Amino acid sequence: MQFNTIDEAKEYVVSLTNKARTIENIDSAISYYQEMVDSSHGEDSKNLWLSELDKLNEWKNTDDFKNGNYPQGIDDLILELVEWRSIIYAFQNVDTQREPFKESGFYAQWYLGGIYGVFSIFGKLLSKDKRNNSLRKLWETISPIMLGEGACTKPEVDRINTALDVKSGRFTNENSQALLFRNKLISHNEAMPVVKWDEVDKDFAFLIRMWSLLVSWSSFGLFQPFRTDDQAFLGVESMFDRSEISNLKAKRQEYLKMVEKWSKSFVHTGEVDPGRGAFSTLSVKVSIVSENEKA
């Protein structure tokens, strides 16, 4: 695929990564961007927010959006994978008086659904089918451009490309616990291998870093993308006491912090990238002007 400008390439990335938003999501984002435009102190900042505002308004009014003719965004896939895994991680790391996954059919089914959800998403992100909106396909298209722009380093790009080799790379049944489980159980129902979550998380960390490089290069990043702890654990009060729920929330946050670290860590060294990663934070700068300065 050829792009006429760097901005065109960035817009392409944004179009494939952006979460599939509801009209309510879009209207909320438009209001937020308008507030940022109105409060901007410089033309450069104002123009950046105006650009994002224009893109949202344009997308909102397209026939494709109105008719639902678009694939699930890669952001959506990544964030939902993290949501599933962070809850599973919390339950794995908190001891509780009751054993809901043994006592309750609902919890047992939820856990099975969580496993299928996580590994189905994993397969979508790594799909080799050229028709699919996959992270693998987007990386192969855009990483040479990012490298040329100095947005990533050659050693890291080389490591990622080696990992994506379809025959001998990281993501084969022989080298990836996540892909092995997905292929053996979910895709082909060949066997019921044990999920080795620690190994699976290493694969997730790799994909999250790939995604983070694309997002941080092409956009402002994602602001508060995950559900709150209260939302995540709403409805579990009958099975767990307050202290257990508090511990579950803390462990979920522990996993989300790990995800943020993965997004900013070089895959070839593990060292922290000084860049901001995929996740944005809103900072407020307060200036106090003295009466003498006003005069």
Short mmCIF file of C-alpha atoms in Angstrom, two decimals:
data_model
loop_
_atom_site.label_atom_id
_atom_site.label_comp_id
_atom_site.label_asym_id
_atom_site.label_seq_id
_atom_site.Cartn_x
_atom_site.Cartn_y
_atom_site.Cartn_z
CA MET A 1 0.00 0.00 0.00
CA GLN A 2 1.27 3.45 -0.96
CA PHE A 3 0.62 6.70 0.90
CA ASN A 4 1.12 10.17 -0.56
CA THR A 5 2.03 11.78 2.76
CA ILE A 6 2.94 10.80 6.31
CA ASP A 7 -0.31 12.33 7.54
CA GLU A 8 -2.20 10.06 5.16
CA ALA A 9 -0.42 7.02 6.64
CA LYS A 10 -1.26 8.18 10.17
CA GLU A 11 -4.91 8.65 9.25
CA TYR A 12 -4.94 5.13 7.86
CA VAL A 13 -3.62 3.76 11.16
CA VAL A 14 -6.21 5.73 13.11
CA SER A 15 -9.01 4.45 10.87
CA LEU A 16 -8.07 0.83 11.61
CA THR A 17 -7.20 1.15 15.28
CA ASN A 18 -9.98 3.44 16.51
CA LYS A 19 -12.54 1.84 18.76
CA ALA A 20 -15.88 1.15 17.13
CA ARG A 21 -17.79 3.96 18.82
CA THR A 22 -21.48 4.33 19.47
CA ILE A 23 -23.14 7.63 18.66
CA GLU A 24 -23.10 8.42 22.39
CA ASN A 25 -19.34 7.80 22.53
CA ILE A 26 -18.75 10.04 19.55
CA ASP A 27 -20.91 12.89 20.87
CA SER A 28 -19.10 12.71 24.21
CA ALA A 29 -15.71 12.80 22.49
CA ILE A 30 -16.81 15.72 20.30
CA SER A 31 -17.82 17.69 23.40
CA TYR A 32 -14.47 16.92 25.03
CA TYR A 33 -12.45 17.91 21.95
CA GLN A 34 -14.46 21.13 21.63
CA GLU A 35 -13.61 21.99 25.24
CA MET A 36 -9.93 21.41 24.48
CA VAL A 37 -10.17 23.66 21.42
CA ASP A 38 -11.83 26.41 23.45
CA SER A 39 -9.23 26.20 26.23
CA SER A 40 -6.14 25.96 23.99
CA HIS A 41 -3.50 28.62 24.67
CA GLY A 42 -1.61 28.34 21.40
CA GLU A 43 -2.43 27.96 17.72
CA ASP A 44 -0.50 24.68 17.34
CA SER A 45 -2.39 23.06 20.21
CA LYS A 46 -5.70 24.45 18.99
CA ASN A 47 -5.13 23.17 15.45
CA LEU A 48 -4.30 19.67 16.72
CA TRP A 49 -7.56 19.45 18.65
CA LEU A 50 -9.50 20.95 15.73
CA SER A 51 -8.07 18.27 13.46
CA GLU A 52 -9.29 15.51 15.78
CA LEU A 53 -12.67 17.23 16.10
CA ASP A 54 -13.08 17.46 12.33
CA LYS A 55 -12.24 13.76 11.89
CA LEU A 56 -14.89 12.73 14.42
CA ASN A 57 -17.57 14.95 12.89
CA GLU A 58 -16.74 13.67 9.41
CA TRP A 59 -16.89 10.02 10.52
CA LYS A 60 -20.16 10.57 12.38
CA ASN A 61 -21.80 11.75 9.17
CA THR A 62 -20.58 9.02 6.82
CA ASP A 63 -22.91 6.37 5.44
CA ASP A 64 -20.45 3.66 6.56
CA PHE A 65 -20.81 4.71 10.20
CA LYS A 66 -24.57 5.05 9.98
CA ASN A 67 -24.90 1.58 8.42
CA GLY A 68 -22.26 -0.16 10.56
CA ASN A 69 -20.04 -0.95 7.57
CA TYR A 70 -16.68 -1.08 9.34
CA PRO A 71 -14.59 -3.73 11.10
CA GLN A 72 -14.02 -3.90 14.82
CA GLY A 73 -11.17 -1.52 15.63
CA ILE A 74 -7.84 -2.91 16.78
CA ASP A 75 -8.07 -0.67 19.86
CA ASP A 76 -11.33 -2.41 20.71
CA LEU A 77 -9.72 -5.83 20.41
CA ILE A 78 -6.70 -4.93 22.52
CA LEU A 79 -8.71 -3.24 25.25
CA GLU A 80 -11.26 -6.05 25.48
CA LEU A 81 -8.46 -8.61 25.68
CA VAL A 82 -6.94 -6.64 28.56
CA GLU A 83 -10.33 -6.29 30.28
CA TRP A 84 -10.90 -10.06 30.19
CA ARG A 85 -7.37 -10.90 31.26
CA SER A 86 -7.19 -8.33 34.07
CA ILE A 87 -10.28 -9.80 35.75
CA ILE A 88 -9.00 -13.36 35.35
CA TYR A 89 -5.65 -12.22 36.80
CA ALA A 90 -7.42 -10.69 39.79
CA PHE A 91 -9.37 -13.87 40.55
CA GLN A 92 -6.18 -15.94 40.18
CA ASN A 93 -4.29 -13.83 42.69
CA VAL A 94 -6.83 -13.24 45.47
CA ASP A 95 -7.74 -15.91 48.01
CA THR A 96 -11.43 -15.87 48.92
CA GLN A 97 -13.56 -17.72 51.45
CA ARG A 98 -15.88 -19.06 48.78
CA GLU A 99 -14.82 -20.81 45.58
CA PRO A 100 -17.15 -19.32 42.98
CA PHE A 101 -15.68 -21.17 40.00
CA LYS A 102 -16.48 -24.47 41.71
CA GLU A 103 -19.69 -23.49 43.51
CA SER A 104 -21.44 -21.52 40.79
CA GLY A 105 -22.37 -22.63 37.32
CA PHE A 106 -22.54 -18.99 36.28
CA TYR A 107 -18.96 -18.29 37.34
CA ALA A 108 -17.73 -21.51 35.73
CA GLN A 109 -19.39 -20.49 32.46
CA TRP A 110 -18.04 -16.94 32.79
CA TYR A 111 -14.49 -18.27 33.13
CA LEU A 112 -14.88 -20.50 30.08
CA GLY A 113 -16.32 -17.57 28.16
CA GLY A 114 -13.38 -15.44 29.29
CA ILE A 115 -10.90 -17.99 27.98
CA TYR A 116 -12.65 -18.16 24.62
CA GLY A 117 -12.87 -14.37 24.48
CA VAL A 118 -9.18 -13.83 25.22
CA PHE A 119 -7.87 -16.38 22.74
CA SER A 120 -10.34 -15.53 19.99
CA ILE A 121 -9.13 -11.93 20.14
CA PHE A 122 -5.53 -13.12 20.15
CA GLY A 123 -6.19 -14.99 16.91
CA LYS A 124 -7.86 -11.95 15.31
CA LEU A 125 -4.88 -9.71 16.14
CA LEU A 126 -2.41 -12.12 14.55
CA SER A 127 -4.52 -13.20 11.58
CA LYS A 128 -2.55 -13.68 8.35
CA ASP A 129 -5.67 -13.39 6.19
CA LYS A 130 -5.26 -10.29 4.00
CA ARG A 131 -9.01 -9.61 4.24
CA ASN A 132 -8.87 -9.10 8.00
CA ASN A 133 -8.22 -5.95 9.97
CA SER A 134 -5.41 -7.48 12.02
CA LEU A 135 -2.58 -5.99 14.04
CA ARG A 136 -0.13 -8.15 12.09
CA LYS A 137 -1.32 -6.75 8.74
CA LEU A 138 -1.26 -3.14 9.96
CA TRP A 139 2.25 -3.54 11.39
CA GLU A 140 3.60 -4.99 8.16
CA THR A 141 2.14 -2.05 6.20
CA ILE A 142 3.11 0.81 8.51
CA SER A 143 6.30 -0.19 10.40
CA PRO A 144 8.64 0.68 7.48
CA ILE A 145 7.15 4.18 7.41
CA MET A 146 7.50 4.60 11.18
CA LEU A 147 11.08 3.42 10.98
CA GLY A 148 11.82 5.93 8.26
CA GLU A 149 10.31 8.66 10.45
CA GLY A 150 12.45 7.67 13.44
CA ALA A 151 9.37 6.70 15.45
CA CYS A 152 10.88 3.31 16.34
CA THR A 153 14.31 1.73 16.33
CA LYS A 154 15.64 -0.75 13.80
CA PRO A 155 16.66 -3.36 16.43
CA GLU A 156 13.13 -3.39 17.84
CA VAL A 157 11.49 -3.51 14.39
CA ASP A 158 13.82 -6.37 13.40
CA ARG A 159 12.90 -8.29 16.57
CA ILE A 160 9.18 -7.82 15.94
CA ASN A 161 9.46 -8.82 12.27
CA THR A 162 11.41 -11.94 13.22
CA ALA A 163 8.71 -12.83 15.73
CA LEU A 164 6.02 -12.47 13.06
CA ASP A 165 7.69 -14.93 10.67
CA VAL A 166 4.92 -17.43 9.94
CA LYS A 167 7.17 -20.49 9.90
CA SER A 168 9.85 -19.95 12.53
CA GLY A 169 8.72 -16.89 14.48
CA ARG A 170 7.44 -16.43 17.99
CA PHE A 171 3.79 -16.92 17.10
CA THR A 172 3.72 -20.59 16.11
CA ASN A 173 2.35 -23.60 17.98
CA GLU A 174 5.91 -24.54 18.91
CA ASN A 175 6.89 -21.14 20.32
CA SER A 176 3.70 -19.55 21.63
CA GLN A 177 1.55 -20.91 24.45
CA ALA A 178 -1.22 -18.49 23.50
CA LEU A 179 -1.32 -19.53 19.86
CA LEU A 180 -1.02 -23.21 20.75
CA PHE A 181 -4.04 -22.99 23.03
CA ARG A 182 -6.03 -20.96 20.51
CA ASN A 183 -5.34 -23.38 17.66
CA LYS A 184 -5.67 -26.63 19.60
CA LEU A 185 -8.84 -25.84 21.53
CA ILE A 186 -10.72 -22.95 19.96
CA SER A 187 -10.03 -23.20 16.24
CA HIS A 188 -9.83 -26.95 15.73
CA ASN A 189 -10.97 -28.66 18.97
CA GLU A 190 -7.97 -31.00 18.80
CA ALA A 191 -7.03 -31.04 22.47
CA MET A 192 -7.51 -29.33 25.84
CA PRO A 193 -4.04 -27.99 26.72
CA VAL A 194 -3.46 -26.31 30.08
CA VAL A 195 -3.44 -22.52 29.91
CA LYS A 196 -0.04 -21.31 31.12
CA TRP A 197 -1.04 -17.74 31.83
CA ASP A 198 2.46 -16.47 32.69
CA GLU A 199 3.66 -17.55 29.25
CA VAL A 200 0.53 -16.19 27.60
CA ASP A 201 1.14 -12.79 29.20
CA LYS A 202 4.56 -12.65 27.55
CA ASP A 203 2.87 -12.94 24.16
CA PHE A 204 0.30 -10.32 25.13
CA ALA A 205 3.08 -7.95 26.20
CA PHE A 206 4.64 -8.31 22.76
CA LEU A 207 1.40 -7.48 20.93
CA ILE A 208 0.62 -4.57 23.23
CA ARG A 209 4.02 -3.03 22.47
CA MET A 210 3.45 -3.40 18.69
CA TRP A 211 0.05 -1.77 19.03
CA SER A 212 1.43 0.98 21.28
CA LEU A 213 4.06 1.98 18.72
CA LEU A 214 1.38 2.37 16.05
CA VAL A 215 -1.03 4.30 18.29
CA SER A 216 1.53 6.68 19.80
CA TRP A 217 2.90 7.50 16.34
CA SER A 218 -0.48 8.16 14.72
CA SER A 219 -2.60 9.82 17.41
CA PHE A 220 -2.85 11.40 20.85
CA GLY A 221 -3.25 7.97 22.36
CA LEU A 222 -6.07 6.65 24.53
CA PHE A 223 -7.35 8.59 27.54
CA GLN A 224 -8.86 6.52 30.39
CA PRO A 225 -9.60 3.55 28.10
CA PHE A 226 -10.47 0.92 30.73
CA ARG A 227 -13.58 0.39 32.81
CA THR A 228 -13.43 1.59 36.39
CA ASP A 229 -12.92 -1.02 39.11
CA ASP A 230 -16.48 -0.45 40.30
CA GLN A 231 -17.81 -1.16 36.81
CA ALA A 232 -15.57 -4.20 36.40
CA PHE A 233 -16.76 -5.89 39.61
CA LEU A 234 -20.36 -4.66 39.73
CA GLY A 235 -22.67 -7.50 40.76
CA VAL A 236 -20.18 -9.75 42.60
CA GLU A 237 -21.17 -8.54 46.08
CA SER A 238 -23.21 -11.67 46.86
CA MET A 239 -20.18 -13.94 46.42
CA PHE A 240 -17.38 -11.88 48.00
CA ASP A 241 -17.06 -9.69 51.08
CA ARG A 242 -15.85 -6.10 50.98
CA SER A 243 -12.22 -6.84 51.73
CA GLU A 244 -12.10 -9.50 49.02
CA ILE A 245 -13.61 -7.13 46.46
CA SER A 246 -11.09 -4.48 47.49
CA ASN A 247 -8.27 -6.98 46.95
CA LEU A 248 -9.71 -8.00 43.58
CA LYS A 249 -9.78 -4.37 42.49
CA ALA A 250 -6.17 -3.89 43.61
CA LYS A 251 -5.01 -6.94 41.64
CA ARG A 252 -6.87 -5.78 38.53
CA GLN A 253 -5.08 -2.43 38.79
CA GLU A 254 -1.81 -4.31 39.19
CA TYR A 255 -2.38 -6.00 35.85
CA LEU A 256 -3.39 -2.74 34.15
CA LYS A 257 -0.15 -1.15 35.40
CA MET A 258 1.74 -4.07 33.87
CA VAL A 259 -0.02 -3.41 30.56
CA GLU A 260 0.98 0.27 30.68
CA LYS A 261 4.58 -0.77 31.35
CA TRP A 262 4.55 -3.24 28.44
CA SER A 263 3.30 -0.49 26.14
CA LYS A 264 6.41 1.57 26.94
CA SER A 265 9.05 -1.18 27.05
CA PHE A 266 11.29 -2.12 24.11
CA VAL A 267 10.63 -5.73 23.09
CA HIS A 268 14.30 -6.45 22.36
CA THR A 269 15.75 -5.11 25.64
CA GLY A 270 12.88 -4.74 28.11
CA GLU A 271 14.09 -1.23 28.89
CA VAL A 272 11.64 1.64 29.20
CA ASP A 273 11.06 3.74 26.10
CA PRO A 274 11.07 7.47 27.03
CA GLY A 275 8.10 7.96 24.68
CA ARG A 276 4.57 8.14 26.08
CA GLY A 277 3.20 4.83 24.81
CA ALA A 278 -0.42 4.25 23.81
CA PHE A 279 -2.02 5.69 26.94
CA SER A 280 -2.49 9.42 27.44
CA THR A 281 -2.98 11.28 30.68
CA LEU A 282 -4.67 14.64 31.04
CA SER A 283 -2.46 17.19 32.79
CA VAL A 284 -3.55 20.61 33.97
CA LYS A 285 -1.09 23.47 34.23
CA VAL A 286 -2.03 26.25 36.62
CA SER A 287 -0.36 29.66 36.35
CA ILE A 288 -0.71 32.17 39.17
CA VAL A 289 -0.46 35.76 38.05
CA SER A 290 0.37 38.37 40.68
CA GLU A 291 -1.45 41.71 40.89
CA ASN A 292 1.74 43.48 39.73
CA GLU A 293 1.90 41.29 36.61
CA LYS A 294 -1.77 42.04 35.84
CA ALA A 295 -1.01 45.72 35.98
#
